[in-house]
Short mmCIF file of C-alpha atoms in Angstrom, two decimals:
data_model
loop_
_atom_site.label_atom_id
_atom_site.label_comp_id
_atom_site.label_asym_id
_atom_site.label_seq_id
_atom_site.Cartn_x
_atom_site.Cartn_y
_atom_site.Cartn_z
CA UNK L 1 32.55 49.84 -17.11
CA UNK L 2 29.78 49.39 -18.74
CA UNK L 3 30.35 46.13 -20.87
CA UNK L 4 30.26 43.55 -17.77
CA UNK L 5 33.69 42.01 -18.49
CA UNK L 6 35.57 41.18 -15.69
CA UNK L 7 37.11 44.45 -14.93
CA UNK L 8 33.94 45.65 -13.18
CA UNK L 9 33.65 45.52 -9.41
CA UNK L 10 30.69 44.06 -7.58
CA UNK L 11 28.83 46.32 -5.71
CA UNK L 12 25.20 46.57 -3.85
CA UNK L 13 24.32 48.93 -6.34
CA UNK L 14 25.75 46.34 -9.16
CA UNK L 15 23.44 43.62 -7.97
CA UNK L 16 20.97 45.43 -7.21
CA UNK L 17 19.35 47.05 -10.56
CA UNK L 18 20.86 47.65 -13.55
CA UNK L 19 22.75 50.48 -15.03
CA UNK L 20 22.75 53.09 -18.01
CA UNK L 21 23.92 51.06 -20.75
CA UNK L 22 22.99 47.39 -20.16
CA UNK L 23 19.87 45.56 -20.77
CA UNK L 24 17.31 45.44 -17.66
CA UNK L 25 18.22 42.33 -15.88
CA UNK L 26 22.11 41.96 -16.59
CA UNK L 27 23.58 43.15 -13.60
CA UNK L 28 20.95 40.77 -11.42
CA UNK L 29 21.78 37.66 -13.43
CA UNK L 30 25.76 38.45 -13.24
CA UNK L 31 25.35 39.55 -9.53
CA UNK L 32 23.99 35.75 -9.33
CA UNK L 33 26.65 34.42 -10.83
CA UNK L 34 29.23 36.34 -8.91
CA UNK L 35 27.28 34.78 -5.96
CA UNK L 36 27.16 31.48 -7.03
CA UNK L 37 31.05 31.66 -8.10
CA UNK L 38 31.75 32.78 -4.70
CA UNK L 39 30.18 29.78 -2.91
CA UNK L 40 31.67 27.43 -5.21
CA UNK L 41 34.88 28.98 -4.80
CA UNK L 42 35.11 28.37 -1.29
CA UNK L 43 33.20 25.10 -1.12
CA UNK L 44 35.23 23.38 -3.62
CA UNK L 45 38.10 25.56 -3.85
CA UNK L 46 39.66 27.46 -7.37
CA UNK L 47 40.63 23.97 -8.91
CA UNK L 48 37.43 22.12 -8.62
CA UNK L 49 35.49 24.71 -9.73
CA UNK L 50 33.57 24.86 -13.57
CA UNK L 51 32.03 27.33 -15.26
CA UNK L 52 29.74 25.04 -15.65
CA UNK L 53 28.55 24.36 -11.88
CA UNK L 54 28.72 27.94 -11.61
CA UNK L 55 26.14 28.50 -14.27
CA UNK L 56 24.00 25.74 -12.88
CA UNK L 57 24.05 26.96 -9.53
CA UNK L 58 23.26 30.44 -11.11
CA UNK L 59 20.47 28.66 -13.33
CA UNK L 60 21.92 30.54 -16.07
CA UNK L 61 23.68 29.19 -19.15
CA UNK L 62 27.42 28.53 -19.31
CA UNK L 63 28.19 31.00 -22.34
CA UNK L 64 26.06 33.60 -19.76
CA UNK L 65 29.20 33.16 -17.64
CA UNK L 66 32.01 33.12 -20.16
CA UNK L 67 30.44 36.13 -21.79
CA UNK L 68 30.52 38.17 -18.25
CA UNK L 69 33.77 37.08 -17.10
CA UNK L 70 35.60 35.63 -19.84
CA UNK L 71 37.06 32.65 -17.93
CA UNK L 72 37.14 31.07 -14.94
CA UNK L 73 40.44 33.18 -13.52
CA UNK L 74 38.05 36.87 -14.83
CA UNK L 75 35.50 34.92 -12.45
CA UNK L 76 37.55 34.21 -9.77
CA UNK L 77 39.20 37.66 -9.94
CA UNK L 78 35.51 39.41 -9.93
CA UNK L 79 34.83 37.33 -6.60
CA UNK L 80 38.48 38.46 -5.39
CA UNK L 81 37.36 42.29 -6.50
CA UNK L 82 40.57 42.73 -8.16
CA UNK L 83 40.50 44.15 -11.77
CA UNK L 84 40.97 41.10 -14.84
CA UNK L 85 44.39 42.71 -15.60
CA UNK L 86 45.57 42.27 -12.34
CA UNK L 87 45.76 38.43 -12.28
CA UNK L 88 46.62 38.51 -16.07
CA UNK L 89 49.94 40.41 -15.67
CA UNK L 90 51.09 36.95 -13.39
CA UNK L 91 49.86 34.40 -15.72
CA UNK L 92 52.69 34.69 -18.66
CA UNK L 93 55.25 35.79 -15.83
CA UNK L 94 57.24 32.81 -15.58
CA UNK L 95 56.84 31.55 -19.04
CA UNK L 96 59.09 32.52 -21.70
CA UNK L 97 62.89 31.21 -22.31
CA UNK L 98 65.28 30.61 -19.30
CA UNK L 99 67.51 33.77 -20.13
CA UNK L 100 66.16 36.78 -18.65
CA UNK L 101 63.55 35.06 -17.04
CA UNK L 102 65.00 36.05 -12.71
CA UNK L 103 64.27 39.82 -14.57
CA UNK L 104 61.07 39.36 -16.16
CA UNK L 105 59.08 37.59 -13.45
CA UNK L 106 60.54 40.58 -10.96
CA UNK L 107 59.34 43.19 -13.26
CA UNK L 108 56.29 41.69 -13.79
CA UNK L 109 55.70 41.49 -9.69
CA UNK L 110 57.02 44.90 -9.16
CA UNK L 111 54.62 45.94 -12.01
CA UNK L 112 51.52 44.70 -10.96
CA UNK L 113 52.06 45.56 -7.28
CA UNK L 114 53.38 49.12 -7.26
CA UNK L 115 52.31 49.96 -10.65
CA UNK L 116 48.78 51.55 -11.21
CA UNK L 117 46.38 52.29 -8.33
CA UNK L 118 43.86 50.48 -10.07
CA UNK L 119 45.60 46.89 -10.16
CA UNK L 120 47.62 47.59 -7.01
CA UNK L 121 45.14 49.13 -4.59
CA UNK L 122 42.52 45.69 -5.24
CA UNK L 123 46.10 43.00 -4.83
CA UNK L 124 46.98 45.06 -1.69
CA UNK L 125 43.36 44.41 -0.66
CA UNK L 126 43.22 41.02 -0.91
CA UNK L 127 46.12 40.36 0.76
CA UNK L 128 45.10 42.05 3.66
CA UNK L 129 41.57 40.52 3.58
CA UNK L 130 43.81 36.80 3.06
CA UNK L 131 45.76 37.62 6.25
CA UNK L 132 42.65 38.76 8.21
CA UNK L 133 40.25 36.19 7.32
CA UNK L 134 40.89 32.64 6.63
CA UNK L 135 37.71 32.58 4.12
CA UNK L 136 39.51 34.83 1.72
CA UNK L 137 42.80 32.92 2.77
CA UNK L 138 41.95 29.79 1.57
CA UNK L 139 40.65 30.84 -1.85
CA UNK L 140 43.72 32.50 -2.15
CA UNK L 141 45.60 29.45 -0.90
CA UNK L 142 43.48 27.14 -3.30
CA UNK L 143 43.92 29.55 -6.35
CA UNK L 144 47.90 30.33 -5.70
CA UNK L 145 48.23 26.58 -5.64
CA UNK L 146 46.39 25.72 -8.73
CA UNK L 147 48.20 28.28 -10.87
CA UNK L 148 51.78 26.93 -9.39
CA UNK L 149 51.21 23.36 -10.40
CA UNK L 150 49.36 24.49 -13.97
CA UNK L 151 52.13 26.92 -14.58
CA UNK L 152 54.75 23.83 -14.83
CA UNK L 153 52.36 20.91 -16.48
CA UNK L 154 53.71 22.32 -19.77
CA UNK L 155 57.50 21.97 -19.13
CA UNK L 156 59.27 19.85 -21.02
CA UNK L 157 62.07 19.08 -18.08
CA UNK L 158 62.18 19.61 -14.69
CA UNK L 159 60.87 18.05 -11.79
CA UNK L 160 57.09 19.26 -11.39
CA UNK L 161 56.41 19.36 -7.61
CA UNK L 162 59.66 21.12 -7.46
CA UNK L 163 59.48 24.05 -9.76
CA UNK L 164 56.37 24.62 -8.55
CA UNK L 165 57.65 25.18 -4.92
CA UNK L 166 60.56 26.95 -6.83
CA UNK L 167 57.82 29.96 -8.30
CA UNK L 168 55.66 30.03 -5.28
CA UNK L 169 58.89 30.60 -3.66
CA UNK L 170 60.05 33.40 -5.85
CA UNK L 171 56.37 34.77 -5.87
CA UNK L 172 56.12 34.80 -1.87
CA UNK L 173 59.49 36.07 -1.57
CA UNK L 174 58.65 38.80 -3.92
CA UNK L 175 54.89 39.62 -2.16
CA UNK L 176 56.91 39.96 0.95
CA UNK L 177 59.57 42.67 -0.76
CA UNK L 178 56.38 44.52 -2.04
CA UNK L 179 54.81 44.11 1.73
CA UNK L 180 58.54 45.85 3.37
CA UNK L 181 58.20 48.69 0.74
CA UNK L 182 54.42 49.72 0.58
CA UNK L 183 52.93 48.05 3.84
CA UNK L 184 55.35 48.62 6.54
CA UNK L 185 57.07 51.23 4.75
CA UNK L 186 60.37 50.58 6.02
CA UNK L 187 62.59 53.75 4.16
CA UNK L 188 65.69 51.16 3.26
CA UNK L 189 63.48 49.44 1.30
CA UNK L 190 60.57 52.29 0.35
CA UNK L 191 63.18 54.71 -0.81
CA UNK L 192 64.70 52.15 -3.62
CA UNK L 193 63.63 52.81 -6.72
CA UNK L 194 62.18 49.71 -9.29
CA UNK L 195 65.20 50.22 -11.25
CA UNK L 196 67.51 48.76 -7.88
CA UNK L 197 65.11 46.34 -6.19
CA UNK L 198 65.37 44.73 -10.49
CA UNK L 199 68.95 44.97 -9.84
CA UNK L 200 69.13 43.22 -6.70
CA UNK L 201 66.48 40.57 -7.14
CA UNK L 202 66.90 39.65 -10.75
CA UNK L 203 70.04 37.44 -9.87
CA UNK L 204 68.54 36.15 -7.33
CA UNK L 205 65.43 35.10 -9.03
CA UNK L 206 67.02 33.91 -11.79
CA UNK L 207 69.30 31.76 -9.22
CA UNK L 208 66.04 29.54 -7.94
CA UNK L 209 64.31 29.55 -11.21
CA UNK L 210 66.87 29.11 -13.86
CA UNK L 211 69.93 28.14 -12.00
CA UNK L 212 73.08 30.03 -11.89
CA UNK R 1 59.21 34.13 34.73
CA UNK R 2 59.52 36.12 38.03
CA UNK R 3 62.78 37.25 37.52
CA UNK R 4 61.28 40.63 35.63
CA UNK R 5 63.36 39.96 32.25
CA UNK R 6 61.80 40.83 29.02
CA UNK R 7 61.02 37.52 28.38
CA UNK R 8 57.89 38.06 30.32
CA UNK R 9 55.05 39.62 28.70
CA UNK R 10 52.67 41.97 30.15
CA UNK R 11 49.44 41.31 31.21
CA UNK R 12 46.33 43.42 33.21
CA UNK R 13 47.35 41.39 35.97
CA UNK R 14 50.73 41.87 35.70
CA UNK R 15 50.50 45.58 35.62
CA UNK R 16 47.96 45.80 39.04
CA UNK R 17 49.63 43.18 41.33
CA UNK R 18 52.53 41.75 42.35
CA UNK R 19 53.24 38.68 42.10
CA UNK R 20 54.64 35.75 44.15
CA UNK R 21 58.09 35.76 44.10
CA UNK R 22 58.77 39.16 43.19
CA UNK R 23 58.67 42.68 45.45
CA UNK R 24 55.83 44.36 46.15
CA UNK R 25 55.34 47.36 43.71
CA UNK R 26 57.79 45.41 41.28
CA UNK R 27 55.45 44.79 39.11
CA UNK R 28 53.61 47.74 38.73
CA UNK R 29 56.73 49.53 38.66
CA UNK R 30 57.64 47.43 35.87
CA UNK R 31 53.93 48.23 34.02
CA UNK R 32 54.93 51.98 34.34
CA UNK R 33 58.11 51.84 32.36
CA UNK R 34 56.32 49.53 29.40
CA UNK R 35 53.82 52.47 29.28
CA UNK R 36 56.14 55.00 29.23
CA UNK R 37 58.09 52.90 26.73
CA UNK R 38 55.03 52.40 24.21
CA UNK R 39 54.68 56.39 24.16
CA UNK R 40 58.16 56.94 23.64
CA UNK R 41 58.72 54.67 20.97
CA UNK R 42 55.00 55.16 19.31
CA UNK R 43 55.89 59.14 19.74
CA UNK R 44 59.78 59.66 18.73
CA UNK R 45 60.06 56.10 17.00
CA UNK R 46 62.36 53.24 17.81
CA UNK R 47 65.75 55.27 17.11
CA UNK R 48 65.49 58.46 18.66
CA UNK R 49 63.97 56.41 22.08
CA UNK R 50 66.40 56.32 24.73
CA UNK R 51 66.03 54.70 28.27
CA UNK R 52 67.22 57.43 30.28
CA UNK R 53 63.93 59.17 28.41
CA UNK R 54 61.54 56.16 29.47
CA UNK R 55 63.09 56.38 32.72
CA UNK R 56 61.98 59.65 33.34
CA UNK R 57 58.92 59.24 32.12
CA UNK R 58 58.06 56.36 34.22
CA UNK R 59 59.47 58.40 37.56
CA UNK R 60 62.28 55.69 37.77
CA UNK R 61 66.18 55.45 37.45
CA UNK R 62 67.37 54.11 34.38
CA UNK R 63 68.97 51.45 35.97
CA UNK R 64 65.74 50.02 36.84
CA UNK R 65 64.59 50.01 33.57
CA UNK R 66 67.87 48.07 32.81
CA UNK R 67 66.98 45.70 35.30
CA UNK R 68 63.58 44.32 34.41
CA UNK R 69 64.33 44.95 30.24
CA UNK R 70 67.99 43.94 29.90
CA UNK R 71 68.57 46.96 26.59
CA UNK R 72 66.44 48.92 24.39
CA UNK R 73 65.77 45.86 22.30
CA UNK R 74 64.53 43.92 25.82
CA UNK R 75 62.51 47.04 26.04
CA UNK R 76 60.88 47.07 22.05
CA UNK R 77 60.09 43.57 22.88
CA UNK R 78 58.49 43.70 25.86
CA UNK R 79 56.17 46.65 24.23
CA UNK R 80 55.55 44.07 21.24
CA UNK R 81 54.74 41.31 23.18
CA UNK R 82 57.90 39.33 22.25
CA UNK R 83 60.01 37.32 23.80
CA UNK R 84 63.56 38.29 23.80
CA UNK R 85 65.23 35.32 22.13
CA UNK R 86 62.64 36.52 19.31
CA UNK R 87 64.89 39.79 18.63
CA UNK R 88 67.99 38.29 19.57
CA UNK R 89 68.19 35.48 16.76
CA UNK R 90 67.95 37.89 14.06
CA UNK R 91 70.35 40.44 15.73
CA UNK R 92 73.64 38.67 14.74
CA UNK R 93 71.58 36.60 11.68
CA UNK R 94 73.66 39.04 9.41
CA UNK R 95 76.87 38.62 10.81
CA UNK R 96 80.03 36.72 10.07
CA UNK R 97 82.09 36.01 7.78
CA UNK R 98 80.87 36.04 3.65
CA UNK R 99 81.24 32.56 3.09
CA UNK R 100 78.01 30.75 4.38
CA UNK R 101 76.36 33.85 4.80
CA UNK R 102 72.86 33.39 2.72
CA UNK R 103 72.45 29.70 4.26
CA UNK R 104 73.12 31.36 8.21
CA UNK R 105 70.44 33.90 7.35
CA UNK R 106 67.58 31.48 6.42
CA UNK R 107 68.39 29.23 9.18
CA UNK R 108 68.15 32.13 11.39
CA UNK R 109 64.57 33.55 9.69
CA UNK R 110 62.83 29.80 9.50
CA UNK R 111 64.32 29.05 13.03
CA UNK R 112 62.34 31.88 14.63
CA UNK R 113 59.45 32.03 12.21
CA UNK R 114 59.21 28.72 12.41
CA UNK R 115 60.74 27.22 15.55
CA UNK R 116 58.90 26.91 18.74
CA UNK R 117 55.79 28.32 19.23
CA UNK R 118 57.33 30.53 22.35
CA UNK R 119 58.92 32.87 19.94
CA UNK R 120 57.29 32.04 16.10
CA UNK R 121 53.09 32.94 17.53
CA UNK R 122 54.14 36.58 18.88
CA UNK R 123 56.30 37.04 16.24
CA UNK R 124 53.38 36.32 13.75
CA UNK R 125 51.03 38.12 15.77
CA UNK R 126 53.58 41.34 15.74
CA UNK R 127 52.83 41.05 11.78
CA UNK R 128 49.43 40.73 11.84
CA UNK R 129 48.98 44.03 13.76
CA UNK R 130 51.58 45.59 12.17
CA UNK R 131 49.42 44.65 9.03
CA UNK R 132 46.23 45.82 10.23
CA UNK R 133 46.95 48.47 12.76
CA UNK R 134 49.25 52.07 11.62
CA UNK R 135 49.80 52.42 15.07
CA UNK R 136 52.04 48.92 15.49
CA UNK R 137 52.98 49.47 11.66
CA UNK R 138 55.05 52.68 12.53
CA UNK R 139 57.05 51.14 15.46
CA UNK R 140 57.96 48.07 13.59
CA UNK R 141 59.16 50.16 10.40
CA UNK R 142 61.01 52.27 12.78
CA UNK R 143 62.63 49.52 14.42
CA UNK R 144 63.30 47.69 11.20
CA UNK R 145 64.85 50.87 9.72
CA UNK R 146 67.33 51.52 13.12
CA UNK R 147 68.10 47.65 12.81
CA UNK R 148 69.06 48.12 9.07
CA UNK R 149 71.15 50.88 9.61
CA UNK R 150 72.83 49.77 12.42
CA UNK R 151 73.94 46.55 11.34
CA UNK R 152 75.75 47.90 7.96
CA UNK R 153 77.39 50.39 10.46
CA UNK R 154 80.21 48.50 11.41
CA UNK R 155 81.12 46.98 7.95
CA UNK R 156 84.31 48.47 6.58
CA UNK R 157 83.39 47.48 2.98
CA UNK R 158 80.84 48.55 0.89
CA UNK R 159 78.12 51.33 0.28
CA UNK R 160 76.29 51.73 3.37
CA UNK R 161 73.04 52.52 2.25
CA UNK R 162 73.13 49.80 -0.62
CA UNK R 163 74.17 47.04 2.12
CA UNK R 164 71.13 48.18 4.61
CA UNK R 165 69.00 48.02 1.16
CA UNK R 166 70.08 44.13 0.31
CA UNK R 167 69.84 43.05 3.83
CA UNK R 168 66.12 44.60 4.00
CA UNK R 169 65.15 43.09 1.44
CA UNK R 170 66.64 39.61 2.15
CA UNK R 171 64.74 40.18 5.66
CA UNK R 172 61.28 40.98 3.57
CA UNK R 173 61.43 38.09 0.87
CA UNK R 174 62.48 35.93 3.86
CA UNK R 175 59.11 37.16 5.84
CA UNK R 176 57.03 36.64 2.44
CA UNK R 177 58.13 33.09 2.13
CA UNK R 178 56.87 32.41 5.53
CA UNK R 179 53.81 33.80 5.42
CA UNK R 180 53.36 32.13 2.20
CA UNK R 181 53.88 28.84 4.01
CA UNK R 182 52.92 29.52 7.31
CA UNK R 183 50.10 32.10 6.94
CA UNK R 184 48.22 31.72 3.48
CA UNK R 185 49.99 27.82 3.71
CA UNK R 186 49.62 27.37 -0.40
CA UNK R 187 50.78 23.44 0.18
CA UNK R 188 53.65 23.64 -2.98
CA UNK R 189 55.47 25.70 -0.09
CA UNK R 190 54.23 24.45 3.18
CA UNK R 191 55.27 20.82 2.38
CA UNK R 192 58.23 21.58 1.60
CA UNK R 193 60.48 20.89 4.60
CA UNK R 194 63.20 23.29 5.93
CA UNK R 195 66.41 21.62 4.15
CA UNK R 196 64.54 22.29 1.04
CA UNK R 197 63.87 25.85 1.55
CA UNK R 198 67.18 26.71 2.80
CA UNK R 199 68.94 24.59 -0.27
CA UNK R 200 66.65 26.86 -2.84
CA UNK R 201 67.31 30.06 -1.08
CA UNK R 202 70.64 30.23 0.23
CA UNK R 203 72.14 30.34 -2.77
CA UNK R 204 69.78 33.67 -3.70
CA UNK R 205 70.24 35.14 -0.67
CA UNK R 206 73.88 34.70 -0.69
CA UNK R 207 73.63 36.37 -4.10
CA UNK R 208 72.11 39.38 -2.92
CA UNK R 209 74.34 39.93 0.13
CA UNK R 210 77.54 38.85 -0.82
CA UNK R 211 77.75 38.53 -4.25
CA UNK R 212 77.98 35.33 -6.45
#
């Protein structure tokens, strides 16, 4: 926690002064950034923003950024507090061949949301802070959207607009199942075990993805 | 909305004072049972509330309770600020026949999450404090739980358990994708229009309930 990749959470104390272990001056100029990131962010919105602007706003230089963050999703998952791994579990979810795909985009849900405390606890967070405050909502809203339509520019076939609504369905649908079983709790749902919810929702997945 | 069914909601005013068209004391009357009612179902939970217990809480006959709430449901309602037809459409959403069954159930879930205003704005707002409050969270769960079970209760066919499992889950994907569209409203799901959403998911949802 002391490298300041993307992992790292922003805190008073992390803007504030630096920390055993990094130079004097590091955690000021990446508490900038984080600040500047965080306007831009919900100025402009996830697609519209550059590392670039960032860095300019910041008044630092554009490797300064890629070197604290790593990319522009570590950036926007510092401002979103969540830990870099959470948002990279989701990225490669729905890519990958047709066959087996309804299983691997559940597992991958399941496994980000109910896995370890220290991806889950930060998602769980946001989504809260998205249905509280429509600030955080429409970064979410902005970023969601972006990564829908980016994650089908690279298909071959298929109709764009379409399989986009097609994963944000299957990701909404599956944020909801993960909302019944750890949020309200409800003990039909709680009391399943990964192995069944897979069981259930794989087919059904793989129905509005892939097709029968 | 002065006939004391549980399509009215209660209000300060409500609960202090009569008002035209109904009895004196009516409506007071009326704000003792819902108190009584909140305590019951906050302290025992949704199942193990009965009437006659409200009733004798509140100092009234059950009958009376009867009258102004219509059932236990009429009662939860009323406590959760919803309208009755709110309950009602999902009550026999699961019902039927197999054939057509996935494409009922989303009609039923966009219809009230997304219908009128009347019944989809307390039905959103139920969520939102069941979200943010433990208090709320616990009396929906409980009610969601009694709702599962009882529905699978008088199938002939199939493992109980399982069924109240599939249908929960249907019911929590179902909420996801409207918050999704309705709540965070990422636009690749909020423009899509209702025929579209029920064409994707009915087939999944059928899946999961019935079968293939």
């Amino acid at each position: 926690m002391t490298t300041g990749n993307g992992t790292e959470r922003p805190t008073g104390a992390d803007r504030s002064a630096g920390r055993a272990g990094r130079r004097p001056g590091a955690a000021s100029t990446r508490g900038q950034v984080l600040e500047a990131a965080r306007a831009r962010f919900a100025a402009d919105g996830f697609a519209s923003t550059t590392i670039r602007g960032v860095a300019g706003d910041a008044g630092v230089d554009p490797s300064q950024v890629m070197q604290f963050f790593g990319s522009k999703e570590g950036l926007f998952a510092a401002v979103m507090e969540l830990p870099d791994s959470a948002l990279a579990q989701f990225s490669t979810a729905f890519d990958g061949p047709d066959a087996g795909l309804g299983e691997r985009v559940v597992r991958a849900f399941l496994a980000a949301w109910e896995g370890s405390a220290q991806v889950s606890e930060p998602l769980m967070a946001m989504l809260r802070g998205a249905i509280a405050h429509e600030g955080a909502r429409a970064q979410l809203r902005d970023f969601i959207q972006a990564r829908l339509l980016e994650g089908v520019r690279g298909r071959a076939t298929g109709d764009g607009p379409e399989l986009a609504m097609r994963a944000g369905l299957v990701s909404a649908m599956l944020v909801g199942v993960v909302m019944g079983r750890r949020v309200i709790g409800v003990p039909a749902l709680a009391e399943a075990d990964t192995e069944q919810v897979v069981e259930v929702l794989a087919p059904a997945v793989q129905e509005i993805l892939a097709g029968t």
